Tab-separated table of C-alpha atoms in Angstrom:
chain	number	residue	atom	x	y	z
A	1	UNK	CA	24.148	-213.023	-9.149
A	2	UNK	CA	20.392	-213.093	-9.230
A	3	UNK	CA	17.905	-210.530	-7.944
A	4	UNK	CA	20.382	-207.592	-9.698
A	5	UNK	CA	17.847	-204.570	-11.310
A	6	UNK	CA	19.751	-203.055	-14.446
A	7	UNK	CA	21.881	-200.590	-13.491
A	8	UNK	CA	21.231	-196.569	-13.232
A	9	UNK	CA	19.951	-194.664	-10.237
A	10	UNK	CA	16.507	-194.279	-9.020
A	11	UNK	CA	15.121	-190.743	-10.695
A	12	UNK	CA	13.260	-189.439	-7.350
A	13	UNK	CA	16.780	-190.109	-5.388
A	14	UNK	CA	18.874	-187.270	-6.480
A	15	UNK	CA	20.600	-187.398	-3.036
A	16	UNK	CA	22.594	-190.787	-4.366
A	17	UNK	CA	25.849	-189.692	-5.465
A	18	UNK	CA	26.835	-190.574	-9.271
A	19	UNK	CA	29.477	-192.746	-8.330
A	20	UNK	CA	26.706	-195.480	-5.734
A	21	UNK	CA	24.074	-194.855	-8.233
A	22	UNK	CA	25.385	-196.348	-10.930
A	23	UNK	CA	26.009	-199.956	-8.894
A	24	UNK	CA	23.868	-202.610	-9.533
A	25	UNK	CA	20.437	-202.631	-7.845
A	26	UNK	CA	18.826	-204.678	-5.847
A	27	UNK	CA	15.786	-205.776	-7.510
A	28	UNK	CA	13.473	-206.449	-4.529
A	29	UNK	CA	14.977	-203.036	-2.477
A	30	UNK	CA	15.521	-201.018	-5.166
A	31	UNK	CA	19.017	-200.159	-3.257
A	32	UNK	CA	22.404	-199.992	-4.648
A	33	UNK	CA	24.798	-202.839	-3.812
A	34	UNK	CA	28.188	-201.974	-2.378
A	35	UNK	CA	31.022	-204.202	-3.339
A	36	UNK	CA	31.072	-205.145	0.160
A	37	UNK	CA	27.784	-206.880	-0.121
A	38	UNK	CA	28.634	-209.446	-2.941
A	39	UNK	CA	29.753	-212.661	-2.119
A	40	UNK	CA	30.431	-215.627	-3.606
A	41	UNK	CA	28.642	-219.020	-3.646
A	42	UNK	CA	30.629	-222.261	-2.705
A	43	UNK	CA	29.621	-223.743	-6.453
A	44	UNK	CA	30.142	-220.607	-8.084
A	45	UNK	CA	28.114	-217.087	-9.367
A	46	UNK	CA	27.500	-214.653	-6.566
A	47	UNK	CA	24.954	-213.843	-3.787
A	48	UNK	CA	23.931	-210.300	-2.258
A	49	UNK	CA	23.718	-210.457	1.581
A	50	UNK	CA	23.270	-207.150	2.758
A	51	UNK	CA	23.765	-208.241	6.546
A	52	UNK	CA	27.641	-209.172	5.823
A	53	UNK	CA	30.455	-207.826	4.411
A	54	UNK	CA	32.782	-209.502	2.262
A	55	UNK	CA	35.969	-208.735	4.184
A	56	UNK	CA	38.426	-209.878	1.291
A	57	UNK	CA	37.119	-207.322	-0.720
A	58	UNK	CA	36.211	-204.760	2.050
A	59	UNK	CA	39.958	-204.904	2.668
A	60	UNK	CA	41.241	-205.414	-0.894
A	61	UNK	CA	38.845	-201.942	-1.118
A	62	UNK	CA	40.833	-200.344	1.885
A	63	UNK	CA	44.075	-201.235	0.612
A	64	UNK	CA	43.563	-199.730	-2.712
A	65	UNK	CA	41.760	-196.605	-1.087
A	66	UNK	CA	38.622	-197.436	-2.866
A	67	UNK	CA	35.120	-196.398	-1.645
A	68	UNK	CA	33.726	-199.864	0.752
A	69	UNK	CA	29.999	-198.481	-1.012
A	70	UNK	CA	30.582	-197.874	-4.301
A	71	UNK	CA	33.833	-199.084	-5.311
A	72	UNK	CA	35.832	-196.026	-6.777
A	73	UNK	CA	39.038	-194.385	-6.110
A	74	UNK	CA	38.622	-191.600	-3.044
A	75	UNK	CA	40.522	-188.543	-2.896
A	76	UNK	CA	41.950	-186.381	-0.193
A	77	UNK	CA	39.406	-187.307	2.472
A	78	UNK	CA	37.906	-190.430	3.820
A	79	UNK	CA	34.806	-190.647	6.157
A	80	UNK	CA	34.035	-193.600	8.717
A	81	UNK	CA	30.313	-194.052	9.719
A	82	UNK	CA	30.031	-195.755	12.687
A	83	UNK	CA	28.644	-195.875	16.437
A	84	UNK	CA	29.648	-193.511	19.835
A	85	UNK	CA	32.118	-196.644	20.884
A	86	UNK	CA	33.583	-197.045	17.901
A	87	UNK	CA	34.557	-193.114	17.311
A	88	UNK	CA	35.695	-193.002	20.885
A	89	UNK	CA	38.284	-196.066	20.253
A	90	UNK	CA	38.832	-195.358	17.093
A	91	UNK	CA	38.659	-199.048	15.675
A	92	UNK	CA	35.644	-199.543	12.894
A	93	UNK	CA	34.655	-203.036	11.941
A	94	UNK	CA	32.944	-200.983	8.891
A	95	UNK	CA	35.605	-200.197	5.828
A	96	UNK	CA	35.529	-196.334	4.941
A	97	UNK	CA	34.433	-194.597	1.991
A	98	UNK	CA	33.438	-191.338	0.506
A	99	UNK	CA	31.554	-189.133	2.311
A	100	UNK	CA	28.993	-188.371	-0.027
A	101	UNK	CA	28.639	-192.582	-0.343
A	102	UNK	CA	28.098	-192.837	3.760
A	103	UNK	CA	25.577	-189.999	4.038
A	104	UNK	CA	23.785	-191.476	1.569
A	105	UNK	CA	23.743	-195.178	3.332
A	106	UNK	CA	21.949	-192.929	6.544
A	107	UNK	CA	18.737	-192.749	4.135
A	108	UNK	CA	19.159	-195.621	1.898
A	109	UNK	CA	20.286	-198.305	4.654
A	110	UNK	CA	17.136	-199.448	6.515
A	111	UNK	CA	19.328	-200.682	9.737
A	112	UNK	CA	20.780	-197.010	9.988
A	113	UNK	CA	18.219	-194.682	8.699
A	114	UNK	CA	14.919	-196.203	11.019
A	115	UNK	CA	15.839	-196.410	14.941
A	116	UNK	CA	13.447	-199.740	14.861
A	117	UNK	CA	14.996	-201.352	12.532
A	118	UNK	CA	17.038	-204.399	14.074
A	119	UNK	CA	19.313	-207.049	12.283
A	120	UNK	CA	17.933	-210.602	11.502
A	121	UNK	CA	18.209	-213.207	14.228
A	122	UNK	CA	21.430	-215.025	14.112
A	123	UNK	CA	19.573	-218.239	13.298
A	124	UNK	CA	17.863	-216.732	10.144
A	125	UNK	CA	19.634	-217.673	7.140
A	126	UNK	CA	21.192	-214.522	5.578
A	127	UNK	CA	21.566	-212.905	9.192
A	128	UNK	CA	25.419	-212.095	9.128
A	129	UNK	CA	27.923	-211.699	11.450
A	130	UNK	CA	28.370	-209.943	14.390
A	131	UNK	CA	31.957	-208.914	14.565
A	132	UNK	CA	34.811	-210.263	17.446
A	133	UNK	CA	33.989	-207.883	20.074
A	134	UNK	CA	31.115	-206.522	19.534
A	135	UNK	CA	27.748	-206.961	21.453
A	136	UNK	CA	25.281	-206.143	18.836
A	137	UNK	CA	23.406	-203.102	20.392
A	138	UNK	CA	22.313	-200.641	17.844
A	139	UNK	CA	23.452	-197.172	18.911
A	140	UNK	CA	21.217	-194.615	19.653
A	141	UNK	CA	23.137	-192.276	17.073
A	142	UNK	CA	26.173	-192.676	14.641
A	143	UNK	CA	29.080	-190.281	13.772
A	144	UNK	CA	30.527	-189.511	10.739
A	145	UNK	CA	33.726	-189.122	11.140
A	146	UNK	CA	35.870	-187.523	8.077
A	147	UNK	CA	40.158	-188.121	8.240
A	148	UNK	CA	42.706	-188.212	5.795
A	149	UNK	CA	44.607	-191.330	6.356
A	150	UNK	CA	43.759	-194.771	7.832
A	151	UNK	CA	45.398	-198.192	8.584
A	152	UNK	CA	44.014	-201.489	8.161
A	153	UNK	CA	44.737	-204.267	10.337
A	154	UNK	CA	43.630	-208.306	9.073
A	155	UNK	CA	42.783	-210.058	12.409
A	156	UNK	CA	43.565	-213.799	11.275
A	157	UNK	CA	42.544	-216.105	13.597
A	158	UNK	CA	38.642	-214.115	13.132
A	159	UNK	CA	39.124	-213.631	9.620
A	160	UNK	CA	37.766	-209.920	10.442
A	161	UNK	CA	39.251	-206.702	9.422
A	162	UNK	CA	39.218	-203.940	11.347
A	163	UNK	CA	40.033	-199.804	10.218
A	164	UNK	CA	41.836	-197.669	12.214
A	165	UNK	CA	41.214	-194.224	11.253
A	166	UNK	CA	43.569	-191.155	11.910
A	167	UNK	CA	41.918	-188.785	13.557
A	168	UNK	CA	39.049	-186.660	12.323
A	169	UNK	CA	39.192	-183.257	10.893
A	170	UNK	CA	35.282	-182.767	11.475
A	171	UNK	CA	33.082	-185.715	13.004
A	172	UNK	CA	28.706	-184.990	12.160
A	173	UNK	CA	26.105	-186.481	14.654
A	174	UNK	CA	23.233	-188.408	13.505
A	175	UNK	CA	20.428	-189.044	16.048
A	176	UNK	CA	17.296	-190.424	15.647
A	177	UNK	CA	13.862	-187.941	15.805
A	178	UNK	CA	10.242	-188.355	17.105
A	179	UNK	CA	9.044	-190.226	13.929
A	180	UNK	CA	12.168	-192.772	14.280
A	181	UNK	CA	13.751	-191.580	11.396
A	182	UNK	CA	18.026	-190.426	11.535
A	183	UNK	CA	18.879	-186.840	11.175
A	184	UNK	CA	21.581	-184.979	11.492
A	185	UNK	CA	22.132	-183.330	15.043
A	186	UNK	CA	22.774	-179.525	15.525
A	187	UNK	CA	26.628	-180.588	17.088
A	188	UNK	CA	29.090	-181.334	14.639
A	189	UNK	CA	33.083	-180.860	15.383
């Protein structure tokens, strides 16, 4: 892989959990990279694409009940960060991982935490995927949605996986403010 800072976590971020802030770093971002992010390159070694996720590892992750952020065993409870649409149908194209690891990725992830923010143009090299089904539309807030159990389901002929969540115990709004910026909302169930 190139572009990987040595690993430890940032000393003014003490709001990174242990676990995410001991992945390797992303030398131009400064960010953690989830396991999700690294993928491999046709002649070997890696690449970071932060636009895409590796779905044989997000769903080798899954499988094993490992955290789709940072990579380690969770426990009891699982959380799912996603948009209105996808709570509501209960289908996440976005593998689920500790809860502590997605309210982190509301500050750390520029796409989530600024309501500007938009993903690359589809001809940009680097831009990702946008998933079977989906339209692309950023949502104008995201839930975080905490369970116990989930099932995942390998859609072959898109080569997508999507995660079915049971459903949620508690479920936090984030919404974006005046200055742009996601918060969390006063309603949380």
């Amino acid at each position: 892989m190139t572009g990987i800072a040595p690993i430890g976590p940032p000393a003014d971020r003490p709001d990174i959990p242990p676990s995410l802030a001991a992945r390797p770093h992303d030398a131009r971002r400064g960010l953690p990279i989830p396991p999700v992010n690294i993928h491999p390159n046709p002649g070997g070694g890696s690449h970071v694409d932060f636009t895409t996720i590796n779905t044989t590892v997000s769903t080798r992750l899954a499988v094993e009940r490992r955290c789709s952020l940072c990579g380690e065993p969770m426990g009891y409870w699982v959380a799912f960060l996603g948009g209105p649409r996808a709570a509501e149908l209960m289908r996440y194209s976005d593998p689920p991982g500790h809860r502590e690891c997605m309210t982190a990725a509301l500050s750390l992830c520029p796409h989530l935490a600024l309501g500007r923010h938009r993903r690359a143009r589809a001809d940009r090299p680097g831009a990702g995927i946008i998933p079977p089904g989906s339209h692309g539309d950023k949502p104008d807030r995201y839930l975080l949605g905490i369970t116990r159990d989930y099932r995942t389901r390998f859609i072959p002929e898109h080569g997508f996986t999507v995660y079915l969540p049971s459903p949620f115990k508690t479920v936090r709004t984030y919404v974006y403010g005046p200055d742009g910026r996601i918060r969390p909302a006063t309603d949380t169930r």
